[in-house]
Tab-separated table of C-alpha atoms and ligand atoms in Angstrom:
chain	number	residue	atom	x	y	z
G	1	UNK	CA	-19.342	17.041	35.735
G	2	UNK	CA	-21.511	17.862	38.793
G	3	UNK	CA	-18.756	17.595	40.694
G	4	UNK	CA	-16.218	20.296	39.197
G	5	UNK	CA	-15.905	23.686	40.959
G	6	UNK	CA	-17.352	26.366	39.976
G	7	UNK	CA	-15.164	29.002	38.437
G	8	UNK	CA	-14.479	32.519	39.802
G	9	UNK	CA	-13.689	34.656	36.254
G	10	UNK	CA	-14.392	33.352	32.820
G	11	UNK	CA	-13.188	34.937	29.646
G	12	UNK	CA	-14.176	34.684	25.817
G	13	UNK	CA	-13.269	36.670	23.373
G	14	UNK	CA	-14.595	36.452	19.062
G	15	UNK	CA	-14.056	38.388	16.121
G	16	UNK	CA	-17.215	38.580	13.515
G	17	UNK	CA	-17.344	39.764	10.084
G	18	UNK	CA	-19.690	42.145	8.146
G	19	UNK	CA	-22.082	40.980	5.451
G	20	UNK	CA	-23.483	42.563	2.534
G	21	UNK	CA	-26.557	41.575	1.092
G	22	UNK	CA	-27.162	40.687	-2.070
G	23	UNK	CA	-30.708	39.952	-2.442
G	24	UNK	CA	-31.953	42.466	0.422
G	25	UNK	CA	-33.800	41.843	3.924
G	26	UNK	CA	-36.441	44.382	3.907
G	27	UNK	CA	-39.589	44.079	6.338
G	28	UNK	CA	-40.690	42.167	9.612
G	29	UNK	CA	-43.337	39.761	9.932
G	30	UNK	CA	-42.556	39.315	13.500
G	31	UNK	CA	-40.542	42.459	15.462
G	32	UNK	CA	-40.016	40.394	18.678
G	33	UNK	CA	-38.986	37.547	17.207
G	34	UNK	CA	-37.338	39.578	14.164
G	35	UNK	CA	-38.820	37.403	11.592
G	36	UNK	CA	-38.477	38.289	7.804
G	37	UNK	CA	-41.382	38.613	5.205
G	38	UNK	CA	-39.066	37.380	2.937
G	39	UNK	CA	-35.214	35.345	2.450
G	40	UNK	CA	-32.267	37.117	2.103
G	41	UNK	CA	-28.213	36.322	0.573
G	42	UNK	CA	-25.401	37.967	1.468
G	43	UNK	CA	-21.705	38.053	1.179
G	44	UNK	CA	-19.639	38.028	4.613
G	45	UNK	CA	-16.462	40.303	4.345
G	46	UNK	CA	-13.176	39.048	5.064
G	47	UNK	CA	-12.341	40.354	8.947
G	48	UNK	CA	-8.500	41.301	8.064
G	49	UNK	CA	-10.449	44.659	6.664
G	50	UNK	CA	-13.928	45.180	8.467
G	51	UNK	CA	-14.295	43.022	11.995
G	52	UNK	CA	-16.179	43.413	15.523
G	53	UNK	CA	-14.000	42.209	18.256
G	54	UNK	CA	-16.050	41.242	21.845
G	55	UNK	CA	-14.672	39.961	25.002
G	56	UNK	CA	-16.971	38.878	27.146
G	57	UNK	CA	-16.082	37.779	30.781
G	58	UNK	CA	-18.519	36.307	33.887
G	59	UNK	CA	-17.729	36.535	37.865
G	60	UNK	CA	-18.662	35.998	41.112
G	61	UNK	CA	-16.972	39.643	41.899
G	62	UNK	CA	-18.914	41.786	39.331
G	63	UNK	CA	-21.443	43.665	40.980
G	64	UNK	CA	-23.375	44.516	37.623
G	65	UNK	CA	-23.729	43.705	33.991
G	66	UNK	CA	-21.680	46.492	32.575
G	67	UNK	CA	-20.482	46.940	28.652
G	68	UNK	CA	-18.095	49.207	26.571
G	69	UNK	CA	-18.523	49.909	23.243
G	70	UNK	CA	-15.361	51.074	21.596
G	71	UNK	CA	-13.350	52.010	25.350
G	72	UNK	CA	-16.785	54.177	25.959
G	73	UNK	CA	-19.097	52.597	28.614
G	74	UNK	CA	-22.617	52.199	27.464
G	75	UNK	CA	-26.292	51.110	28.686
G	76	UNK	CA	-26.370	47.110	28.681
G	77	UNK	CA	-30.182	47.244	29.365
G	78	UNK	CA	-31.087	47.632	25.782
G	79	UNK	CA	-33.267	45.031	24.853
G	80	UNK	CA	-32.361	43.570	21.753
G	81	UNK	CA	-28.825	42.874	23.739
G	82	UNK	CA	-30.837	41.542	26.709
G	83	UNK	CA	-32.248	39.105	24.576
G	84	UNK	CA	-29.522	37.332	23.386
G	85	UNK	CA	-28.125	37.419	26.484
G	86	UNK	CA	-30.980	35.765	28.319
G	87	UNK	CA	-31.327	33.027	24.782
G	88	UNK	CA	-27.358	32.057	25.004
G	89	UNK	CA	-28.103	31.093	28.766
G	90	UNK	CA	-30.811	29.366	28.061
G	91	UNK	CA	-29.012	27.105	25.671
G	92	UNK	CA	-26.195	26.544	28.120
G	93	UNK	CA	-29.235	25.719	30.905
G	94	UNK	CA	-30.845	23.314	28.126
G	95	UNK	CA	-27.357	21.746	27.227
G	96	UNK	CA	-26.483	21.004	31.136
G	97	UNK	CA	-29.953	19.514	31.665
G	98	UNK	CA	-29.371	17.291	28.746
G	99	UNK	CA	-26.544	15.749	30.931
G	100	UNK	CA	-23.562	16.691	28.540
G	101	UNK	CA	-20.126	16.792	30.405
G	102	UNK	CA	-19.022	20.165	31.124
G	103	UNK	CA	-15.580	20.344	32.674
G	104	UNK	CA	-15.894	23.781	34.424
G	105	UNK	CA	-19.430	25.101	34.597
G	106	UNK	CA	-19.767	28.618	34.434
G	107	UNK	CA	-22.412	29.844	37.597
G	108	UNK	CA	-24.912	31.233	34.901
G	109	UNK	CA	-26.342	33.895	37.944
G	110	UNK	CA	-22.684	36.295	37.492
G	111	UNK	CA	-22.693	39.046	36.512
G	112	UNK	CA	-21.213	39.828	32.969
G	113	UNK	CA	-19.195	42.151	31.897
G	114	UNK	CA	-18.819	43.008	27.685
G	115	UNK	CA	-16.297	45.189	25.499
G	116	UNK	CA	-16.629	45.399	22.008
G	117	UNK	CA	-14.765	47.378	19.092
G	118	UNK	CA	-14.739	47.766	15.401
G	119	UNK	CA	-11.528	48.149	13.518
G	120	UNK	CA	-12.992	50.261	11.599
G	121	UNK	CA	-14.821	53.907	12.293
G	122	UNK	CA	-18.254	54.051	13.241
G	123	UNK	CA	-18.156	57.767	11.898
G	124	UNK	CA	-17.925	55.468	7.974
G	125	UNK	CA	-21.349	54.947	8.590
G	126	UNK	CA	-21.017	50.788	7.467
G	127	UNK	CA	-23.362	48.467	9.095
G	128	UNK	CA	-21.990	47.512	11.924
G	129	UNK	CA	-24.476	46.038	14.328
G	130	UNK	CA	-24.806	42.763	12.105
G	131	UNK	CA	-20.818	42.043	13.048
G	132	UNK	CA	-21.780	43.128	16.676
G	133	UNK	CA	-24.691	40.995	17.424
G	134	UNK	CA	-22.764	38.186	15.560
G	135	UNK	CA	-19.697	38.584	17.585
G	136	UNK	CA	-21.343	39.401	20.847
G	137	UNK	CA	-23.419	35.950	20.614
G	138	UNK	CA	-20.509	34.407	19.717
G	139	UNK	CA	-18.205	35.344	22.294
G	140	UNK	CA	-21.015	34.579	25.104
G	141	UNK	CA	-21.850	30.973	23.476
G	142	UNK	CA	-18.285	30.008	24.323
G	143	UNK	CA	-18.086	31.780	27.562
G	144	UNK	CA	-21.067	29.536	28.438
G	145	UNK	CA	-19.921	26.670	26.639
G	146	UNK	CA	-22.581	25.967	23.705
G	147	UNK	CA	-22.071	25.418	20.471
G	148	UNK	CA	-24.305	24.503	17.737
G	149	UNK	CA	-26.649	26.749	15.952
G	150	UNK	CA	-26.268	29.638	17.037
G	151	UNK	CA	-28.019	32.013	14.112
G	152	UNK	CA	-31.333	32.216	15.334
G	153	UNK	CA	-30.061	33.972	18.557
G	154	UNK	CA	-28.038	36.227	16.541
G	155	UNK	CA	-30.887	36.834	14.718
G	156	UNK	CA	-32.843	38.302	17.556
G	157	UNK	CA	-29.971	41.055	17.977
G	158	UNK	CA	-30.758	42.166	14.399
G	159	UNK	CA	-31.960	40.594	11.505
G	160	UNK	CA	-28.952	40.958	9.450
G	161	UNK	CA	-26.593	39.956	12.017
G	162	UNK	CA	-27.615	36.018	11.549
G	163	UNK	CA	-25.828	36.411	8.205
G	164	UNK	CA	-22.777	36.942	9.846
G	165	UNK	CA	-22.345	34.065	11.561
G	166	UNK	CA	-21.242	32.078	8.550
G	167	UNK	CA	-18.665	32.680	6.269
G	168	UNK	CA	-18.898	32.668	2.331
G	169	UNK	CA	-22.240	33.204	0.583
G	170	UNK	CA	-24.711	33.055	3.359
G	171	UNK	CA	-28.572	32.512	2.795
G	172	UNK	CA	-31.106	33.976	5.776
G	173	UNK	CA	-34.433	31.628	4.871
G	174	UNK	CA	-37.204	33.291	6.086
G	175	UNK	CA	-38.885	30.248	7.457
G	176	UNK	CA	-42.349	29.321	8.139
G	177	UNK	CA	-42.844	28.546	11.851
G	178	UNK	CA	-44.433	31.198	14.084
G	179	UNK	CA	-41.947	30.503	16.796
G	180	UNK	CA	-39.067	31.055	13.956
G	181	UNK	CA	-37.559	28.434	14.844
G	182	UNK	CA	-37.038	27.464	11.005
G	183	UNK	CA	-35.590	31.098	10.123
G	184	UNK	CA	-31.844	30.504	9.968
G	185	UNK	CA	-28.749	31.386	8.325
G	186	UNK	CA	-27.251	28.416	6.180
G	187	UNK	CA	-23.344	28.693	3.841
G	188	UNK	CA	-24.455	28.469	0.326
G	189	UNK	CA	-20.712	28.111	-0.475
G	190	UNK	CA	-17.333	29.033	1.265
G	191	UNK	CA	-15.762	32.081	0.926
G	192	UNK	CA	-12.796	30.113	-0.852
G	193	UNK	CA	-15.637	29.182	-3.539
G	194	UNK	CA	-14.889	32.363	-5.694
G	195	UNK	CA	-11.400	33.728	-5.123
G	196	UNK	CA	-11.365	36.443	-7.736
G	197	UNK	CA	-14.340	37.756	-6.749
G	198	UNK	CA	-13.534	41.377	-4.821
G	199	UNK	CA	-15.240	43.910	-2.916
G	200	UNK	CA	-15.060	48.149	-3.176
G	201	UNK	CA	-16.126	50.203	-0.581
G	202	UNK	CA	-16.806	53.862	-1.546
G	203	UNK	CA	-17.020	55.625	1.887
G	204	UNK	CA	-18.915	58.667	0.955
G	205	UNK	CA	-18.285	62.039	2.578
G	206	UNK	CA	-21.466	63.559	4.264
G	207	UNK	CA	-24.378	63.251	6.432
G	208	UNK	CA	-25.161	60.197	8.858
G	209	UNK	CA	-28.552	58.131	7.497
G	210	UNK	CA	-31.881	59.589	8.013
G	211	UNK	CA	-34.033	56.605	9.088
G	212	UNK	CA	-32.716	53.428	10.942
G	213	UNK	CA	-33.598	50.068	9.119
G	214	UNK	CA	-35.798	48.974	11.743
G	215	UNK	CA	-38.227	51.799	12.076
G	216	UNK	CA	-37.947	52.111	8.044
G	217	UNK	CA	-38.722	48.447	7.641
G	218	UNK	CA	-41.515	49.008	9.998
G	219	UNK	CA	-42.826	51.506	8.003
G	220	UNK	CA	-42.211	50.343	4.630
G	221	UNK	CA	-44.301	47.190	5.613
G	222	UNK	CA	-46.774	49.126	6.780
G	223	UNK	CA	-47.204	51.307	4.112
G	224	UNK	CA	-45.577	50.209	0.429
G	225	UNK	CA	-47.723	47.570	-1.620
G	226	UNK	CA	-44.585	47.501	-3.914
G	227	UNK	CA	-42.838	45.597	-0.827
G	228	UNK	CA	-45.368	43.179	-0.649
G	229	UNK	CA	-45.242	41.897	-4.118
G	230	UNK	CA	-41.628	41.806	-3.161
G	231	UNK	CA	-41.644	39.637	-0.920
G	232	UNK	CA	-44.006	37.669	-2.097
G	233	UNK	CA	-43.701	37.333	-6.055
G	234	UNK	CA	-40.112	38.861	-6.559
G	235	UNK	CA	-37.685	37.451	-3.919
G	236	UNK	CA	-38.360	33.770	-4.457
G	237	UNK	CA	-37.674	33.686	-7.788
G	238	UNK	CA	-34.655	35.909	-7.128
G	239	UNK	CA	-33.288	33.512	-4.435
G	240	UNK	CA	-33.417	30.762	-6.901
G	241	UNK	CA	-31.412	32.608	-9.697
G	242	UNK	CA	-28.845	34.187	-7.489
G	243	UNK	CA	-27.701	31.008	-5.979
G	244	UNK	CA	-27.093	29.454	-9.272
G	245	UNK	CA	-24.735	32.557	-10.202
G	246	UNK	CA	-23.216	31.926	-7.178
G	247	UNK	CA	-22.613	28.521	-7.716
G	248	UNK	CA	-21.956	29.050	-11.845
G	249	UNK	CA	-19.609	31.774	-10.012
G	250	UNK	CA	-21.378	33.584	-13.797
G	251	UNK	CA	-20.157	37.262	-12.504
G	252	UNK	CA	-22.288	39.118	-15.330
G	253	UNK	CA	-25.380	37.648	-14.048
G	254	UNK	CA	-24.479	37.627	-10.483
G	255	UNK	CA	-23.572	41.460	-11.136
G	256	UNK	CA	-26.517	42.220	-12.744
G	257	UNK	CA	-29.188	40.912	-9.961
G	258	UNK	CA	-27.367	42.373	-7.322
G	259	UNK	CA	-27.426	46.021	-8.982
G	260	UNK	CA	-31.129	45.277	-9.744
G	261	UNK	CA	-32.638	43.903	-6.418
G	262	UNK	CA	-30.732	46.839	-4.482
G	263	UNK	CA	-32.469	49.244	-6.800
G	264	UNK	CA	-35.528	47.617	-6.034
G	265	UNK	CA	-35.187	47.743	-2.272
G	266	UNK	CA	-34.460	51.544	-2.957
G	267	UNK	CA	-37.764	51.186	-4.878
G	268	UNK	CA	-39.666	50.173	-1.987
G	269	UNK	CA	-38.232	52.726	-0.001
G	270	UNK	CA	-39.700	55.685	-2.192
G	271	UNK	CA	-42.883	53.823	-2.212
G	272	UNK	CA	-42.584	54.036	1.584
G	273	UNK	CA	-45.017	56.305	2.799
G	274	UNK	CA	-43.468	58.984	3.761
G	275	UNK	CA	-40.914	58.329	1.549
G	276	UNK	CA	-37.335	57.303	2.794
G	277	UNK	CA	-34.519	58.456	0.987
G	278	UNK	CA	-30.888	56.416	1.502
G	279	UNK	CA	-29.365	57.463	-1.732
G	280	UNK	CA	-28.376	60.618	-2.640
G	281	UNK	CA	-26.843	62.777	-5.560
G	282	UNK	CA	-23.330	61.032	-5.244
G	283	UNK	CA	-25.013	57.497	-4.775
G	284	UNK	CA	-26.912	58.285	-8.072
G	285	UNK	CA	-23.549	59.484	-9.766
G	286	UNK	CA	-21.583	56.167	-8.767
G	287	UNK	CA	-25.063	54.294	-10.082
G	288	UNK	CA	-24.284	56.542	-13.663
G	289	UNK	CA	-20.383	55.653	-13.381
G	290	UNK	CA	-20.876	51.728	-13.407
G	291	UNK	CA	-23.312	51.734	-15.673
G	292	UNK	CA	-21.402	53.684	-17.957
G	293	UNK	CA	-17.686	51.410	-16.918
G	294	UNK	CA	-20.394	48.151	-18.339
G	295	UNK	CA	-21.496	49.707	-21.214
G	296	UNK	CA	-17.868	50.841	-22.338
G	297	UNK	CA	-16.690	47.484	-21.583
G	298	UNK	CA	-19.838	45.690	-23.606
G	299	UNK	CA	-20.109	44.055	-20.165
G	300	UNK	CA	-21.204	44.088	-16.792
G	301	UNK	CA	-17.232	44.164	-14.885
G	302	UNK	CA	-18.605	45.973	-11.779
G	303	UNK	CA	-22.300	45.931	-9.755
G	304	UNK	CA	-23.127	48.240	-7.346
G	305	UNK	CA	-25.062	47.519	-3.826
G	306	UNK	CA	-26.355	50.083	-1.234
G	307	UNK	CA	-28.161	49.719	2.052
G	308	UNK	CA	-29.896	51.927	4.682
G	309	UNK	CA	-27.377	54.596	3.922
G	310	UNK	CA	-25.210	56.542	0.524
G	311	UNK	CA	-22.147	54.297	0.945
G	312	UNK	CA	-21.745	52.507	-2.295
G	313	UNK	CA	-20.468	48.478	-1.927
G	314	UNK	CA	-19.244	47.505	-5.410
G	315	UNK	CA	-18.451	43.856	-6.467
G	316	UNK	CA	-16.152	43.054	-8.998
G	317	UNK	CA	-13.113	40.729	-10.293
G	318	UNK	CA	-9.421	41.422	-9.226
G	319	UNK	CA	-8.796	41.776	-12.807
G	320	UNK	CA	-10.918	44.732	-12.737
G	321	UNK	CA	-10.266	45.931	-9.108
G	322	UNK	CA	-7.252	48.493	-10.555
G	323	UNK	CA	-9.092	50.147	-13.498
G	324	UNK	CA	-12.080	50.728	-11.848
G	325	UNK	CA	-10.196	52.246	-8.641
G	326	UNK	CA	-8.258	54.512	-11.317
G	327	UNK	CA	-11.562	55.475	-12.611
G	328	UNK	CA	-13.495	56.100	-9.450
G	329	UNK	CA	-10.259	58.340	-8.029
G	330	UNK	CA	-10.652	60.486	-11.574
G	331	UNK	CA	-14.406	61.418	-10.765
G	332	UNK	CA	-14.046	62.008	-7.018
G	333	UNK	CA	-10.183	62.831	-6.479
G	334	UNK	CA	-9.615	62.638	-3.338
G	335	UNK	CA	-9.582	66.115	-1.182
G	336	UNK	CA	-6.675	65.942	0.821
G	337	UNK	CA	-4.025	62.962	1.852
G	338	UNK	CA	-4.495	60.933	-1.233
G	339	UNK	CA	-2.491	58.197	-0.522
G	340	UNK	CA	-4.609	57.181	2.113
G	341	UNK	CA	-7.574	57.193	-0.290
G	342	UNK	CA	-7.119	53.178	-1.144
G	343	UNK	CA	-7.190	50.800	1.783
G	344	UNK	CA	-7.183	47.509	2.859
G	345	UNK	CA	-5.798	45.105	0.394
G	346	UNK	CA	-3.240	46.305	-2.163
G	347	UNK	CA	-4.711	47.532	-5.605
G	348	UNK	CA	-2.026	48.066	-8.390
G	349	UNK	CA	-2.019	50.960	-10.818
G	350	UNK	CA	-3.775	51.737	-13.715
G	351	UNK	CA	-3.669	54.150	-16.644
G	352	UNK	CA	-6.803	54.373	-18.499
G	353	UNK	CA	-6.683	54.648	-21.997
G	354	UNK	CA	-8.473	57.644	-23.510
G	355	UNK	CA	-11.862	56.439	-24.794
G	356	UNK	CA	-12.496	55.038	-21.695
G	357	UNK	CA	-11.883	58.468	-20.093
G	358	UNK	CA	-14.022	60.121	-22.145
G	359	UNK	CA	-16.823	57.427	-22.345
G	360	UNK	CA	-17.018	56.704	-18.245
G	361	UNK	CA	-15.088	59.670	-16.470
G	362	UNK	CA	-17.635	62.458	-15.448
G	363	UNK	CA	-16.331	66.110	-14.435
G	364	UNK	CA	-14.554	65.283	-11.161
G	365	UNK	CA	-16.241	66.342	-8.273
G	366	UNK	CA	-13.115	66.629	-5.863
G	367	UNK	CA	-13.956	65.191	-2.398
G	368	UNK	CA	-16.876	63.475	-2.758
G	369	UNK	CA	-15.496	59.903	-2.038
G	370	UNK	CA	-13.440	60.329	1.402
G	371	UNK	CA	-11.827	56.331	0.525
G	372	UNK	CA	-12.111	53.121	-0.925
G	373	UNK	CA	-11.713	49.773	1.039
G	374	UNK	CA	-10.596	46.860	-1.214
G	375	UNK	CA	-11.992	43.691	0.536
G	376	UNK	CA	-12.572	40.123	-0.539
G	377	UNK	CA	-15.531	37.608	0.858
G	378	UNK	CA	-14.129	35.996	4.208
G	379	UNK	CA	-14.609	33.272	6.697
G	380	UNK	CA	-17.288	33.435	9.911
G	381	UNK	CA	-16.469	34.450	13.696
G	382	UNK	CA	-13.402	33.590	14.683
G	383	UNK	CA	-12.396	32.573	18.466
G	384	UNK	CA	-8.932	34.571	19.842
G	385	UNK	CA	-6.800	32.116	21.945
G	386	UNK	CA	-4.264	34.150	22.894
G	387	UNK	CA	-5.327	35.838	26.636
G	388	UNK	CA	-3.212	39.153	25.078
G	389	UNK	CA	-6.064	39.471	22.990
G	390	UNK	CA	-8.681	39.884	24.997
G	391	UNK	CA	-9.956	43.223	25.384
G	392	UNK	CA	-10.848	42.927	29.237
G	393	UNK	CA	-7.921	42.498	31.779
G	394	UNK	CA	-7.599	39.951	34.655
G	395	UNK	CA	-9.965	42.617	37.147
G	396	UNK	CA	-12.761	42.645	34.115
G	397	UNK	CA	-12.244	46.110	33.472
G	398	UNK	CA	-11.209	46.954	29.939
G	399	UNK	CA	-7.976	47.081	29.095
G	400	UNK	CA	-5.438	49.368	26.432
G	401	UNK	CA	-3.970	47.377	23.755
G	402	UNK	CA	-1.217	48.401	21.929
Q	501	LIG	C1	-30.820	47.304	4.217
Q	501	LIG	O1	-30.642	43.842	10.186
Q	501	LIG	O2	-30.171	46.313	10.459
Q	501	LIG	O3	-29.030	46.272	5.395
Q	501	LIG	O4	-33.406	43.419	11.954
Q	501	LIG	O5	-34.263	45.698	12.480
Q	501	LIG	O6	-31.940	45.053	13.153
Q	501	LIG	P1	-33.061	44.864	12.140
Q	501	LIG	O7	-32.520	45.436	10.747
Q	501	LIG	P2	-31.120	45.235	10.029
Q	501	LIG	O8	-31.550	45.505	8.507
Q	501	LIG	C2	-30.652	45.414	7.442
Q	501	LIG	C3	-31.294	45.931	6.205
Q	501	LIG	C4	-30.378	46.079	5.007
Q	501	LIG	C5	-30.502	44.884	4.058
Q	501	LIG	C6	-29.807	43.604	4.475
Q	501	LIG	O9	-28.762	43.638	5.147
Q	501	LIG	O10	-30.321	42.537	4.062
């Protein structure tokens, strides 16, 4: 209570996942508030493979807010970090006004200091800031002691990033409120819902993207009628559908809507104007290779997803996972080191039987896929317990881990 003493270093450290979207957040109808013209779905990525880690730490002896990003110290003024800061205090201020017992209130006037890492490299060009806003507003809510809902702050570090607060199949509803208050992430089912279901990486080799999402969002609303009937005429119906695949876990149609509303947002992209470009050749050949793998197969076995950049996110069944793997590492055979071509978790071996070579398999284009990372949909942020964890030491400086 009122009465407890205030303490002199506080510590909190989270792990957050990455999402993938399957029904695509395109386009702002508020960019302060990041507010969507339209819902979104995605899948949150088990953390074993893909994961943000963020300690965050408060005391009376730092002398300014300071963060590291990846051991590298970096500016902690930008806004968009500001602003959750300043929202998860808030919260704690609201929560200690509303009388609730805190045992040892944090002085909300220290200074913080913030390190963050991927297990995974940045140079891969995956999304990463949705797992780092998610697991940077997680680690301060529990430094400051709230708990609760905690998306809509998440959501003002970057649109995507609300998605990863939950775990499973996520829905972002756009909401209606100007305040956006109502524009929250909610579980349409656990990630233990579907356990064959399986996800492919294909980090492709090459250059970094062209055109962030948020100035190409900005852009594309500005400029692509195509978007607006999106949002408008397209997504809803979408939502609906895709949440009944979900639940049906009916892979063939799940499959088919995700291929189909990524090529749309791609769609709206070209229709940009200027145009933005995120696929390229090697995008458009993985496109060719699943649709050829479906047709072969009379069915569709593997869909293919892409954001604001070439790296192709397939989903498929673990019955599948090995064939496909076999056939993707017979188009782009890997250019050097090939046994670290598949990651993450195990795939077997496969030998593909003739037709299907000849059907599916193009003329290999050696190197153009530098790996594949075999993932499966996985749980929300997670706290770390153990102080050994924590990526900050005891003087709030970071700290090497072994
Ligand atoms: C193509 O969430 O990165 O990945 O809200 O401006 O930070 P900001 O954009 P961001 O956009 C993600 C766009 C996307 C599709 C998606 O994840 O839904």
């Amino acid at each position: 209570g009122a009465m407890a003493e205030e303490r002199a270093l506080a510590m909190a450290t989270c792990t957050a996942p990455v999402n993938i979207a399957v029904i695509k957040y395109w386009g702002k109808r508020d960019n302060e508030l990041i507010l969507p013209i339209n819902s979104s779905l995605s899948v949150t990525l088990h953390q074993d493979q893909l994961k943000t880690t963020t300690t965050a730490a408060a005391s009376r002896d730092f002398t300014e807010d300071r963060l590291w990003l990846n051991g590298e110290e970096a500016d902690v003024g930008h806004p968009r970090l500001q602003t959750c800061l300043r929202e998860v205090r808030r919260l704690a201020r609201k929560r200690r006004g509303g009388g609730t017992e805190d045992s040892s209130p944090l002085n909300l006037s220290y200074k913080i200091h913030i390190a963050t890492e991927n297990n995974f490299p940045t140079a891969a060009g995956l999304a990463s800031s949705a797992a780092g806003y998610a697991c940077l507003v997680s680690a301060l809510a529990r430094l400051y002691g709230v708990e609760g809902e905690l998306s809509e702050v998440a959501r003002r570090g970057s649109g995507s990033a609300c998605r990863s607060m939950l775990g499973g199949f996520v829905q972002w509803q756009r909401g209606e409120r100007p305040d956006g208050r109502d524009s929250l992430a909610h579980q349409v089912a656990p990630e233990t819902h579907w356990p064959e279901l399986r996800v492919l990486i294909l980090v492709v080799s090459g250059e970094k993207k062209q055109v962030g999402s948020t100035a190409g969002m900005q852009t594309s609303v500005d400029t692509s009628p195509l978007l607006k009937h999106r949002a408008e005429a397209v997504v809803p119906e979408r939502l609906a559908l895709m949440m009944r695949h979900i639940r049906e876990r009916d892979f063939e149609a799940f499959g088919q809507l995700t291929m189909r509303d990524s090529n749309q947002f791609h769609a709206t992209c070209l229709d940009t104007f200027p145009p933005i470009f995120y696929l390229n050749d090697l995008s458009r050949q993985i496109i060719a290779l699943a649709h050829r793998f479906n047709a072969h197969h009379g069915r569709t076995k593997v869909a293919y997803t892409f954001d604001a950049g070439p790296n192709a996110v397939i989903f498929t069944l673990a019955d599948t996972v090995a064939e496909f793997v076999e056939v993707v590492r017979r188009s782009f055979p890997p250019a050097t080191n090939g046994d670290q071509f598949v990651r993450g978790l195990p795939v077997g071996s496969a030998s593909l039987p003739e037709e299907l070579v000849a059907a599916v398999v193009p003329e290999a284009v050696p190197g153009a896929v530098r790996y594949i990372l075999h993932t499966q949909p996985g749980p929300g942020p997670q706290l770390l317990d153990d102080p050994s964890q924590h990526l900050l030491g005891a003087d709030g400086l970071p700290q090497g881990r072994p």
